[in-house]
GROMACS .gro file of C-alpha atoms in nm:
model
  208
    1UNK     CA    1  26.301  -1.266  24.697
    2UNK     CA    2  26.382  -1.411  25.014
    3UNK     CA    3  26.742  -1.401  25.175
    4UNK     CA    4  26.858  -1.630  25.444
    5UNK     CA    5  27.138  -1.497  25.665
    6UNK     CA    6  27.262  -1.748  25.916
    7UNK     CA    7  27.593  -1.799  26.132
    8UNK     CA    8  27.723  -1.843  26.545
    9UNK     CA    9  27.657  -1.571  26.797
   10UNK     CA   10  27.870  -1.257  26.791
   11UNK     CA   11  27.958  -1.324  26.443
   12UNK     CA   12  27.771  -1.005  26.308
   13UNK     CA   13  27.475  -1.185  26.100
   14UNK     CA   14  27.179  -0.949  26.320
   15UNK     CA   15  27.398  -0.661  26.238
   16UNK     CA   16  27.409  -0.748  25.884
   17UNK     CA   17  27.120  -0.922  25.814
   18UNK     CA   18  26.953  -0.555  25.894
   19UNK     CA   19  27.128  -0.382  25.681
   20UNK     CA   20  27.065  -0.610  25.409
   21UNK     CA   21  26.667  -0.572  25.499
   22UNK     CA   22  26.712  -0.203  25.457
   23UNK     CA   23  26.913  -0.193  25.114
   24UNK     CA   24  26.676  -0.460  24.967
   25UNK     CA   25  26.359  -0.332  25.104
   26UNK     CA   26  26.248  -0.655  25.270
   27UNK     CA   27  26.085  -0.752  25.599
   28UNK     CA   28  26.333  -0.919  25.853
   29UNK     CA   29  26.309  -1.187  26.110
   30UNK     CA   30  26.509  -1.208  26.358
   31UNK     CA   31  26.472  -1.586  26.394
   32UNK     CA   32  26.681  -1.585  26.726
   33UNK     CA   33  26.465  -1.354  26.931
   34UNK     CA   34  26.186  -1.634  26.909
   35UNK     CA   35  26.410  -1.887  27.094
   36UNK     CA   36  26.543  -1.594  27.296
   37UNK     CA   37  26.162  -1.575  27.419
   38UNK     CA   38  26.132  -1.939  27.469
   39UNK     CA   39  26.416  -1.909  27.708
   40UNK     CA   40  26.312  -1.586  27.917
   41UNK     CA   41  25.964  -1.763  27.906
   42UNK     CA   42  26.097  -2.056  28.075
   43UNK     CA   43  26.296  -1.868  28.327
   44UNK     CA   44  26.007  -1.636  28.405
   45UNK     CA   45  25.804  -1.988  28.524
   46UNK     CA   46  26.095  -2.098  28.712
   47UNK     CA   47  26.150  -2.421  28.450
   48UNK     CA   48  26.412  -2.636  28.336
   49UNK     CA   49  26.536  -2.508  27.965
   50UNK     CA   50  26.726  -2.865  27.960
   51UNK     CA   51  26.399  -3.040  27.988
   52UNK     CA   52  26.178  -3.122  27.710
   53UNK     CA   53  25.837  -3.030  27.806
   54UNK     CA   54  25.951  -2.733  27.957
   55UNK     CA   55  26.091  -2.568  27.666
   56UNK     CA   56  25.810  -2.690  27.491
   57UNK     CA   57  25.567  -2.489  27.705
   58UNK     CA   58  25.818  -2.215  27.678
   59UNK     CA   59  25.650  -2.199  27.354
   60UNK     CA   60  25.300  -2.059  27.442
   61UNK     CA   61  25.497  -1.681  27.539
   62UNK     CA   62  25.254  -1.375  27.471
   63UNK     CA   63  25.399  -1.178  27.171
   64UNK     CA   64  25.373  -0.931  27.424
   65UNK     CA   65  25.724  -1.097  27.506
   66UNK     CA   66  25.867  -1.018  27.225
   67UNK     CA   67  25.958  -0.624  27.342
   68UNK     CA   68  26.133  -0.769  27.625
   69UNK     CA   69  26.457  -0.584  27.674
   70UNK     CA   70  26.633  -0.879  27.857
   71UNK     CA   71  26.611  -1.104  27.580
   72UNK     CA   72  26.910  -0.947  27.427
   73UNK     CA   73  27.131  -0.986  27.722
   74UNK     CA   74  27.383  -1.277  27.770
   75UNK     CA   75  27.178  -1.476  28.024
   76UNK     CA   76  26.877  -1.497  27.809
   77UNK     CA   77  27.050  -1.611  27.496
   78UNK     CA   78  27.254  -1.903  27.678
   79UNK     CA   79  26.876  -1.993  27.756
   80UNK     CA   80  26.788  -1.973  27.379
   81UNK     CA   81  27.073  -2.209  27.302
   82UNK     CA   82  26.959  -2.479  27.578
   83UNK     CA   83  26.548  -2.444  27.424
   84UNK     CA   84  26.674  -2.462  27.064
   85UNK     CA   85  26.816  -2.830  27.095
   86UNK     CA   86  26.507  -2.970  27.155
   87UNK     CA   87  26.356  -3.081  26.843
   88UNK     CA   88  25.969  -3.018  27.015
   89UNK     CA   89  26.074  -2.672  27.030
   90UNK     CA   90  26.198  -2.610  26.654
   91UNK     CA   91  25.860  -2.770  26.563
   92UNK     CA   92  25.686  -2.521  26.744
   93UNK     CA   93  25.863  -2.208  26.620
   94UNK     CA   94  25.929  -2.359  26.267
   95UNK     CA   95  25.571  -2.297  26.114
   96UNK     CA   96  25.583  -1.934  26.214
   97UNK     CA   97  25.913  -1.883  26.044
   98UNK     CA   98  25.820  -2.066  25.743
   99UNK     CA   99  25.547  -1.861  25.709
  100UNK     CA  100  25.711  -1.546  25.717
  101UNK     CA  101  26.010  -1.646  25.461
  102UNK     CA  102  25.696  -1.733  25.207
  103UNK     CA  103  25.500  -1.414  25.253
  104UNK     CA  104  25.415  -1.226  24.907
  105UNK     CA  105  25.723  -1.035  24.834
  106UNK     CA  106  25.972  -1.208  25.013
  107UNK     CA  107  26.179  -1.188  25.312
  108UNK     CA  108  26.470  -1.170  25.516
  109UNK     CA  109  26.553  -1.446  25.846
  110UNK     CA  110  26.877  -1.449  26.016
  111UNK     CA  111  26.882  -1.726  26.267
  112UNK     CA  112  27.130  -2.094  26.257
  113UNK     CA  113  26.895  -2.297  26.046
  114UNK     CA  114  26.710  -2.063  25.750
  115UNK     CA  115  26.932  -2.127  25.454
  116UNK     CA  116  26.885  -2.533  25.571
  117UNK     CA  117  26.576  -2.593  25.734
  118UNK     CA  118  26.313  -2.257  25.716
  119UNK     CA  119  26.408  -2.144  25.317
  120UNK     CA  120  26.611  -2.398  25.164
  121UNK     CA  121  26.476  -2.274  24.851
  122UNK     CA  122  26.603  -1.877  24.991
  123UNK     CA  123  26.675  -1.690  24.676
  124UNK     CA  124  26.999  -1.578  24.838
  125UNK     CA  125  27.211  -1.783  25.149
  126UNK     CA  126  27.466  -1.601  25.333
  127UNK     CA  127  27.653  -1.763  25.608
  128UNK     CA  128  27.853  -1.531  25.900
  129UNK     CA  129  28.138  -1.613  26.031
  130UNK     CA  130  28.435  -1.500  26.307
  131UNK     CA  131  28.690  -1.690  26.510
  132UNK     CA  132  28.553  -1.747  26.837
  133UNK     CA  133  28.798  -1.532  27.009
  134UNK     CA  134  28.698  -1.263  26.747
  135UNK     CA  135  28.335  -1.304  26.902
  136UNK     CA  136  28.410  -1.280  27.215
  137UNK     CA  137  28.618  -0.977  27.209
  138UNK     CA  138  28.352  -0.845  27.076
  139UNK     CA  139  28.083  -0.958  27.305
  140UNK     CA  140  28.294  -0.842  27.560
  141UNK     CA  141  28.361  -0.528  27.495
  142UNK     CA  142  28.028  -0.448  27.409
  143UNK     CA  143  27.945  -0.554  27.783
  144UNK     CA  144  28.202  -0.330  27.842
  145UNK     CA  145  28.040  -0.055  27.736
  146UNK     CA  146  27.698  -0.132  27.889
  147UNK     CA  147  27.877  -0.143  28.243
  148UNK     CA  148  27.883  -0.521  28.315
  149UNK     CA  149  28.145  -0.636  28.508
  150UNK     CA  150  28.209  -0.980  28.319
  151UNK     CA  151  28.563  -1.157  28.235
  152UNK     CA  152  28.638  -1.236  27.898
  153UNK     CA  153  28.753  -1.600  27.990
  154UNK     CA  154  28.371  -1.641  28.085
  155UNK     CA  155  28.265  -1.481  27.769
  156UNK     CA  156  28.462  -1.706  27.518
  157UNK     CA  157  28.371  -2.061  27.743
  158UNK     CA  158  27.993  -1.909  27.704
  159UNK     CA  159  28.065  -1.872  27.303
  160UNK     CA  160  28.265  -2.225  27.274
  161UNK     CA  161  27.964  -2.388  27.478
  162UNK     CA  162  27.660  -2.227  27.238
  163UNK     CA  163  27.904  -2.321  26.943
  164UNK     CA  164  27.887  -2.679  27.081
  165UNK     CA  165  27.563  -2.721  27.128
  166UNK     CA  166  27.429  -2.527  26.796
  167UNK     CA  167  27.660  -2.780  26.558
  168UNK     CA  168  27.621  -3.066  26.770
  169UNK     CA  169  27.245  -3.104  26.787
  170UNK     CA  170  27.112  -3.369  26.611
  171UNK     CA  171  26.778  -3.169  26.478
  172UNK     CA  172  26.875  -2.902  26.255
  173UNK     CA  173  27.258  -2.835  26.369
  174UNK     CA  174  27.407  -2.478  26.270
  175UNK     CA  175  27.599  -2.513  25.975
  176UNK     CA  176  27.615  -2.348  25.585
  177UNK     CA  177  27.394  -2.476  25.357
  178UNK     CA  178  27.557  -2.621  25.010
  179UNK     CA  179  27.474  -2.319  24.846
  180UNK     CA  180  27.542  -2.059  25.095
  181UNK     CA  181  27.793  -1.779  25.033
  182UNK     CA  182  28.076  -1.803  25.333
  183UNK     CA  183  28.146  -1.427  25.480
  184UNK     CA  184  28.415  -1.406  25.759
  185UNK     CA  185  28.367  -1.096  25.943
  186UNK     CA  186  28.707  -1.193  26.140
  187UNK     CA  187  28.901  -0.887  26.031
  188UNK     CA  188  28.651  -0.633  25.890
  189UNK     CA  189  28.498  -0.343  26.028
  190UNK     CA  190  28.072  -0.305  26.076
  191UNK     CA  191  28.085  -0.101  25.734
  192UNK     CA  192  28.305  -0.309  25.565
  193UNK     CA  193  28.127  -0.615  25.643
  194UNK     CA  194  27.785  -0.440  25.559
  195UNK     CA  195  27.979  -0.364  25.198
  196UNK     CA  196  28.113  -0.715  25.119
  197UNK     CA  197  27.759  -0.845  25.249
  198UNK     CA  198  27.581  -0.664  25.001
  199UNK     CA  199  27.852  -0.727  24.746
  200UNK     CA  200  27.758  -1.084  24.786
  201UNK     CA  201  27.434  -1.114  24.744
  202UNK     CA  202  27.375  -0.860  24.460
  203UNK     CA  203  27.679  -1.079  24.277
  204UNK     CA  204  27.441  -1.399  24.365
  205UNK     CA  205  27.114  -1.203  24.263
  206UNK     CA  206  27.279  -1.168  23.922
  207UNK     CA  207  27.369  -1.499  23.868
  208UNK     CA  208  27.072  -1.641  23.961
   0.00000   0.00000   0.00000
């Protein structure tokens, strides 16, 4: 079985798409953390994540990269979203991601192009989704709470711009696939979400 969880930043898919992992018993990619290390890789070599070739060379990071704390933080994933537009860089990644949605057994990938591009033929397609005030709230607060000192104005331009350029791209643009099933996490809590989430795709799973 293989489950493809996609959606915008600070919309909750990681969040759920983990849970889901854990309640189905499947091994989860975290689709985003590759670009993450793209970016970080690029920064760490003091190149240009706008420029082709060197977001394309971004692409050679040890896996050793991978374990990087900073790729989770704010900086590092406006990188990711500057790498990912560049269609020499989805190439790159896309073969590793493909493989691991087709391993025996199945799989679970959250990322902005699995249910489209990496498992069209996913089992299961779920597709997260907040207002972007909602996801900045709670990007904020959660910097908040790790002592930043950010402004939320910042936070929701940040969110609008990734939004941009993730549905604008002309190579694989974030949006749901035909199939997927549309869950707005605007108004529900982590465990609530986690519940319709699984709600979802068990009601899919039986239909199928």
């Amino acid at each position: 079985m293989i489950i493809a969880v996609d959606g915008p930043t600070a919309s909750g898919k990681g969040t759920l798409a983990k849970a889901l992992a854990a309640h189905f018993g499947l091994p989860f990619l975290d689709t985003g953390l590759l670009y993450r290390a793209v970016g970080r890789h690029v920064q760490l070599h003091q190149g240009n994540p706008d420029d082709a070739a060197d977001a394309l060379a971004g692409c050679g990071f040890p896996d050793s990269l991978l374990d990087d704390p900073s790729l989770r933080n704010e900086e590092v994933g406006g990188l990711a979203s500057r790498v990912s537009i560049h269609p020499e860089v989805r190439a790159a990644l896309n073969k590793r991601q493909v493989d691991f949605a087709n391993q025996p057994g199945g799989a679970l990938l959250d990322g902005r192009d699995i249910g489209t591009v990496i498992a069209p033929h996913a089992d299961v397609k779920l597709f997260v989704t907040a207002p972007a005030a909602v996801r900045a709230q709670r990007r904020y607060a959660e910097m908040q709470r790790q002592g930043n000192d950010v402004a939320f104005a910042d936070i929701l331009a940040d969110i609008q711009a990734r939004d941009a350029r993730d549905t604008g791209r002309a190579d694989a643009p974030l949006k749901p696939a035909e199939d997927a099933l549309l869950l707005d996490t605007g108004d529900l809590t982590i465990g609530h979400a986690v519940q319709a989430a699984i709600a979802l795709v068990e009601s899919r799973l039986r239909k199928s």
